[in-house]
Structure formats: structure tokens, C-alpha cells
mmCIF file of C-alpha atoms in Angstrom:
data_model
loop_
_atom_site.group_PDB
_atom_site.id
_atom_site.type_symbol
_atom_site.label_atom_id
_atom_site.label_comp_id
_atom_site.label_asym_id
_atom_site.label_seq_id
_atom_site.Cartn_x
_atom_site.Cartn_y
_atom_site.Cartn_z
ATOM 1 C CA UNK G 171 -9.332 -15.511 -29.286
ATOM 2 C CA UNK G 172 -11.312 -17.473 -26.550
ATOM 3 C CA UNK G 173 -9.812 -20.054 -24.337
ATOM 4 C CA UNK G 174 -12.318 -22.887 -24.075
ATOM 5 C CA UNK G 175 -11.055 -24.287 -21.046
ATOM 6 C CA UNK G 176 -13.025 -25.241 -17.519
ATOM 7 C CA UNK G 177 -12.821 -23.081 -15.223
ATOM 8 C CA UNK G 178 -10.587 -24.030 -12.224
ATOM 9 C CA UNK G 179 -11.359 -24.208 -8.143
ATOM 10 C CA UNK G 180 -11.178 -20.462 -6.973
ATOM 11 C CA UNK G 181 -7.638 -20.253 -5.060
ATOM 12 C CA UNK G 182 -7.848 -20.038 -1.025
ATOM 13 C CA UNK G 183 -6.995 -16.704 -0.133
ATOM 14 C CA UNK G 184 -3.771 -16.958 2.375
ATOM 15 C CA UNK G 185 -3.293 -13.898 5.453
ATOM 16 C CA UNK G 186 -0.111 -13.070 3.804
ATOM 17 C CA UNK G 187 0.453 -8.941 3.960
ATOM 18 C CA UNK G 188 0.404 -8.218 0.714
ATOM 19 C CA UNK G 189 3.047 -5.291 1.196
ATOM 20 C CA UNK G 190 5.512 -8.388 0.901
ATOM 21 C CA UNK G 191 4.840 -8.415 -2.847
ATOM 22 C CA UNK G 192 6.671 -6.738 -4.918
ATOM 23 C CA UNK G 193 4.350 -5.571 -6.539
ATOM 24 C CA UNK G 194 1.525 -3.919 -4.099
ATOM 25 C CA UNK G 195 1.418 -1.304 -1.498
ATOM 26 C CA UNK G 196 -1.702 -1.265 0.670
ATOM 27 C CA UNK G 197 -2.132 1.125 3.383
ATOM 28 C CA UNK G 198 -4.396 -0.877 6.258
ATOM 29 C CA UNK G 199 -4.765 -4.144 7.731
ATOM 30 C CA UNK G 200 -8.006 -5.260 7.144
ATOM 31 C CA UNK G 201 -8.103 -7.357 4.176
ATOM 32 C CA UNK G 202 -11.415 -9.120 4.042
ATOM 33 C CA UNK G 203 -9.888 -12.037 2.578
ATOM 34 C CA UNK G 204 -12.760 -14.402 4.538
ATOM 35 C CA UNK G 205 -15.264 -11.558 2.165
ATOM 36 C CA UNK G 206 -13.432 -12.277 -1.051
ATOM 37 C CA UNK G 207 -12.846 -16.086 -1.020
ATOM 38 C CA UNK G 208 -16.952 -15.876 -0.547
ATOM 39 C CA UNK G 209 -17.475 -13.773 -3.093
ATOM 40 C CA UNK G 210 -15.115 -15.785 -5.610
ATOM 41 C CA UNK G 211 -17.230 -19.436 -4.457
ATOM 42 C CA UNK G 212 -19.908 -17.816 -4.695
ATOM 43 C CA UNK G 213 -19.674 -16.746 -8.520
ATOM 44 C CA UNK G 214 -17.552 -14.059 -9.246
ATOM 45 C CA UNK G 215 -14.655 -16.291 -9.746
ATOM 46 C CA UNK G 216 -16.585 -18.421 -12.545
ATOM 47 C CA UNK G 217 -18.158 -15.460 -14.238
ATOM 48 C CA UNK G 218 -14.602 -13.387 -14.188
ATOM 49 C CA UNK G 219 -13.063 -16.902 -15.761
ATOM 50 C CA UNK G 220 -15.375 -16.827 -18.386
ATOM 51 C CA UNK G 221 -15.437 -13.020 -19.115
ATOM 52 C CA UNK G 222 -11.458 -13.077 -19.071
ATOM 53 C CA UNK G 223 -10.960 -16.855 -20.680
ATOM 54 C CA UNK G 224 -13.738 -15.348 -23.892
ATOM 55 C CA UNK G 225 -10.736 -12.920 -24.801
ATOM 56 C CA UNK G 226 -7.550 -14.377 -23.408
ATOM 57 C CA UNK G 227 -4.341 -14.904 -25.266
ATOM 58 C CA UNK G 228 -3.728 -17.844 -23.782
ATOM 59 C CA UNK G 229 -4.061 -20.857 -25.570
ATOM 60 C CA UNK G 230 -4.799 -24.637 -23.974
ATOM 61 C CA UNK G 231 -1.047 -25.459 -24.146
ATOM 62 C CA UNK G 232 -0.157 -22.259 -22.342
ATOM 63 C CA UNK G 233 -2.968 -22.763 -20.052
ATOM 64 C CA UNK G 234 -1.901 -26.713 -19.015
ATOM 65 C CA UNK G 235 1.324 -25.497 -17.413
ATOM 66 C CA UNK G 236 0.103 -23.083 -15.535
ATOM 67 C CA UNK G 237 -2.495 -25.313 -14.274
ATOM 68 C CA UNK G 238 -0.035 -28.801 -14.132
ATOM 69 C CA UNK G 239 2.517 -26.000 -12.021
ATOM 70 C CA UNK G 240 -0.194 -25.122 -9.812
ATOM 71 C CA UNK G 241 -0.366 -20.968 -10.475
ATOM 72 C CA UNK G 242 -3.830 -20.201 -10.182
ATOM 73 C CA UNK G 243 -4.280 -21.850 -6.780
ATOM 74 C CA UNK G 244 -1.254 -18.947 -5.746
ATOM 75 C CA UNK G 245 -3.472 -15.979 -6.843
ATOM 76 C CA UNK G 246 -3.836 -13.652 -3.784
ATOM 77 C CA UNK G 247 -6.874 -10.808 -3.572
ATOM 78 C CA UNK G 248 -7.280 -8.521 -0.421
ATOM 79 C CA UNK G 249 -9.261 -5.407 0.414
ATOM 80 C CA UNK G 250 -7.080 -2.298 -0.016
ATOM 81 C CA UNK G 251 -9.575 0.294 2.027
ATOM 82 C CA UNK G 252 -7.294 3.429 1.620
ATOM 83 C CA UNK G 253 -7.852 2.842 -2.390
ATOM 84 C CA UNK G 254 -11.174 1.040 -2.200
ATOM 85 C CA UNK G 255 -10.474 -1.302 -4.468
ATOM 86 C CA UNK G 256 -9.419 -4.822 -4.511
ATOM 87 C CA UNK G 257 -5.806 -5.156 -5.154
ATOM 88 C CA UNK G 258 -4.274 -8.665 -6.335
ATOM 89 C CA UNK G 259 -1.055 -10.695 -6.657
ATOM 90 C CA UNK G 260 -0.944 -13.240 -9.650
ATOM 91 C CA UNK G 261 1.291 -15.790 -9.882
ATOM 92 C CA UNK G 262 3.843 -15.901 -12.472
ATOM 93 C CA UNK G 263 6.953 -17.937 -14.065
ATOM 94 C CA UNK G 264 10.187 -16.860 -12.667
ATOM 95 C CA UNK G 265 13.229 -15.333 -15.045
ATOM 96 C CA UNK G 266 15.414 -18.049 -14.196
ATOM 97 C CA UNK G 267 12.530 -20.296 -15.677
ATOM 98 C CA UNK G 268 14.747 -22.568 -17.990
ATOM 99 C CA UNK G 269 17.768 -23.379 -15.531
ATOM 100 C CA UNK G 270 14.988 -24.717 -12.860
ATOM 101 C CA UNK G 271 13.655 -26.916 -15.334
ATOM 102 C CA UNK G 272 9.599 -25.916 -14.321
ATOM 103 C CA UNK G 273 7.817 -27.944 -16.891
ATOM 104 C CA UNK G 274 8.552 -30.064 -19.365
ATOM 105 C CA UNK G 275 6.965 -28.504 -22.429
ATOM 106 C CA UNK G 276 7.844 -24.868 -20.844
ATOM 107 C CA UNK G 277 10.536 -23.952 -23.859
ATOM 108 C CA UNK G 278 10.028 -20.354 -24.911
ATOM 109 C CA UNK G 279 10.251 -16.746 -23.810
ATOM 110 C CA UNK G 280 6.903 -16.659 -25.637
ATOM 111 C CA UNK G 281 5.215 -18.990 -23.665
ATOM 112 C CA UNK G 282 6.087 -17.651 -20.693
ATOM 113 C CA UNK G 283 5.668 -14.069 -21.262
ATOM 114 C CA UNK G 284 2.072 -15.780 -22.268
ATOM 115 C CA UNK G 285 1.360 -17.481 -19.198
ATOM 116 C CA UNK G 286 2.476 -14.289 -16.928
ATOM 117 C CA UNK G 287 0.616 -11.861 -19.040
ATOM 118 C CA UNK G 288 -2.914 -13.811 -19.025
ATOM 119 C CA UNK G 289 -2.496 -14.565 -15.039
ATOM 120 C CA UNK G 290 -2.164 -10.552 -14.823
ATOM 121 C CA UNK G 291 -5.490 -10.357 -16.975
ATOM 122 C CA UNK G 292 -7.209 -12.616 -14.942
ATOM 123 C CA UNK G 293 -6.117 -11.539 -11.540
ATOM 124 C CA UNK G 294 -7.319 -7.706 -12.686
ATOM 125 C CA UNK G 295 -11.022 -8.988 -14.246
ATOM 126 C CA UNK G 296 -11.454 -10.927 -11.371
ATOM 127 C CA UNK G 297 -10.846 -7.441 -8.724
ATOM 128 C CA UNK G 298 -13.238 -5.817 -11.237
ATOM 129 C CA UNK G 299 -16.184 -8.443 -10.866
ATOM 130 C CA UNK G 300 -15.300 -8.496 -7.378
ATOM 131 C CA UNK G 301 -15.447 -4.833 -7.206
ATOM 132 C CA UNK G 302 -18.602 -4.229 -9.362
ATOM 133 C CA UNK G 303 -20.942 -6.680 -8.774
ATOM 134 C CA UNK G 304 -20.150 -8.379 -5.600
ATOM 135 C CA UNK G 305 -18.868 -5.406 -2.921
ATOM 136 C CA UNK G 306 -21.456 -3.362 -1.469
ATOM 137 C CA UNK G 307 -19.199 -2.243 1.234
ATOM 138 C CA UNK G 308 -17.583 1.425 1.050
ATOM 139 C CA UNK G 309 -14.006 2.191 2.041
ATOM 140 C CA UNK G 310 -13.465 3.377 5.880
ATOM 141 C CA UNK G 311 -10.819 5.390 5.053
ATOM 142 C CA UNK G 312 -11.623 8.685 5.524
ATOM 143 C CA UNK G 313 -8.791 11.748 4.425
ATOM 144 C CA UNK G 314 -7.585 14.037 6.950
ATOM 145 C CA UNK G 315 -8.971 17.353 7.009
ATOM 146 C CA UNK G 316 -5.575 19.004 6.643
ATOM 147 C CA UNK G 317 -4.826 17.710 3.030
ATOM 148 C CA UNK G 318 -4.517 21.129 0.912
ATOM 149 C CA UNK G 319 -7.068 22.418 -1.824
ATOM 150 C CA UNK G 320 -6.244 21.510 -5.501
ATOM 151 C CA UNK G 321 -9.377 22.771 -7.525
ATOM 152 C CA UNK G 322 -8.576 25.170 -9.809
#
């Protein structure tokens, strides 16, 4: 299924830790969000749109809320050095979704599970294209020496 949609403005990366997400752990403090949000003006955030929007789910209903509720200016990619990889936060539509009355034509479980499952897409193409074509950095992380042997 393609979305054929325009892409939107690449979000402005916020210095929010992302260990405050639920969902990440990041070992570090150096996030090179100033790095990423130049990377994703630069291209990588149009070319991951277009790679991601070619095969989404989504349709252009599912795809107006998110944009009239303002999600994809809330997506959130740092530098996690210990992994060396760029980790992400999408946005998403809370559980309590119908008794805060989000959006007007927001009326199913479907849609919503829609709209939080094609963020999550996006947010991971978008570390990929990040992390393949636009990084030329290498992790500083370096293991201690004490860690024990596991080759067999």
C-alpha cells in the first residue's frame, strides 16, 4: 500500500534525556541532536518519508490526524554511543484516547492502533537512513577490558 502524501517539516529535535521515555534506555549524554536535526534537513528525513510512506499502512485519513494533532513534529532522535545506533521516540495516541476527545474523526481502536503503529515505522526507517547513509561517525564507547570471554 503506498501513502501518497507530502512529506511533512522534519520535527526539531528537543534536549530532552531520552531515559525519560518509557520506552528507551541510553547509556551517555551526548546526543548529537544539533548532528541529527542536520542530517534530517538535509535529506534523510524526505528520503526516509518516502521509503517508509511507499509501504505504510497508513492511509490519508489516518495520516490527517496525526498531522491536524501535531505527532510528527513530537518525534525525538538522539545518538545512543554505547549502542551506536540512533535510538528514537515516536509519538503516539494515548489509551484514554476516546474520553479526551483528541480528534474529531478519531473513532476506532483501528485507527489508532494505525496511527501508533506507522509513527513506530517511520521513527525506525528514519534511525536507519540516518544510520546508513548519513553517520560517518563511530561510537566512543569503548568496553572495559575486564568483560569475560564468551567464544566458544
Amino acid at each position: 500500500m503506498t501513502l501518497d502524501v507530502d512529506p511533512p517539516e522534519p520535527p526539531e529535535l528537543a534536549a530532552v534525556d531520552p531515559n525519560e521515555y518509557e520506552d528507551a534506555e541510553v547509556a551517555g549524554g551526548e546526543y548529537r541532536r544539533d548532528d541529527l536535526e542536520a542530517f534530517l534537513r538535509e535529506g534523510a528525513w524526505e528520503e526516509a518519508f518516502a521509503e517508509w510512506a511507499a509501504g505504510s499502512d497508513m492511509d490519508e485519513e489516518d495520516w490527517r490526524i496525526a498531522v491536524d494533532l501535531g505527532l510528527v513534529s513530537r518525534f525525538d532522535f538522539f545518538w545512543d554511543d554505547f549502542a551506536d545506533r540512533v535510538g528514537y521516540h515516536a509519538p503516539g495516541l494515548p489509551e484514554d484516547w476516546k474520553e479526551r476527545d483528541l480528534h474529531p474523526d478519531l473513532d476506532s481502536w483501528g485507527t489508532v492502533s494505525a496511527i501508533n503503529a506507522g509513527l513506530t515505522e517511520l521513527g525506525q526507517i528514519v534511525c536507519e537512513t540516518l544510520k546508513e547513509e548519513y553517520i560517518d561517525w563511530e561510537a566512543e564507547f569503548e568496553a572495559p577490558d575486564d568483560l569475560p570471554d564468551f567464544e566458544a
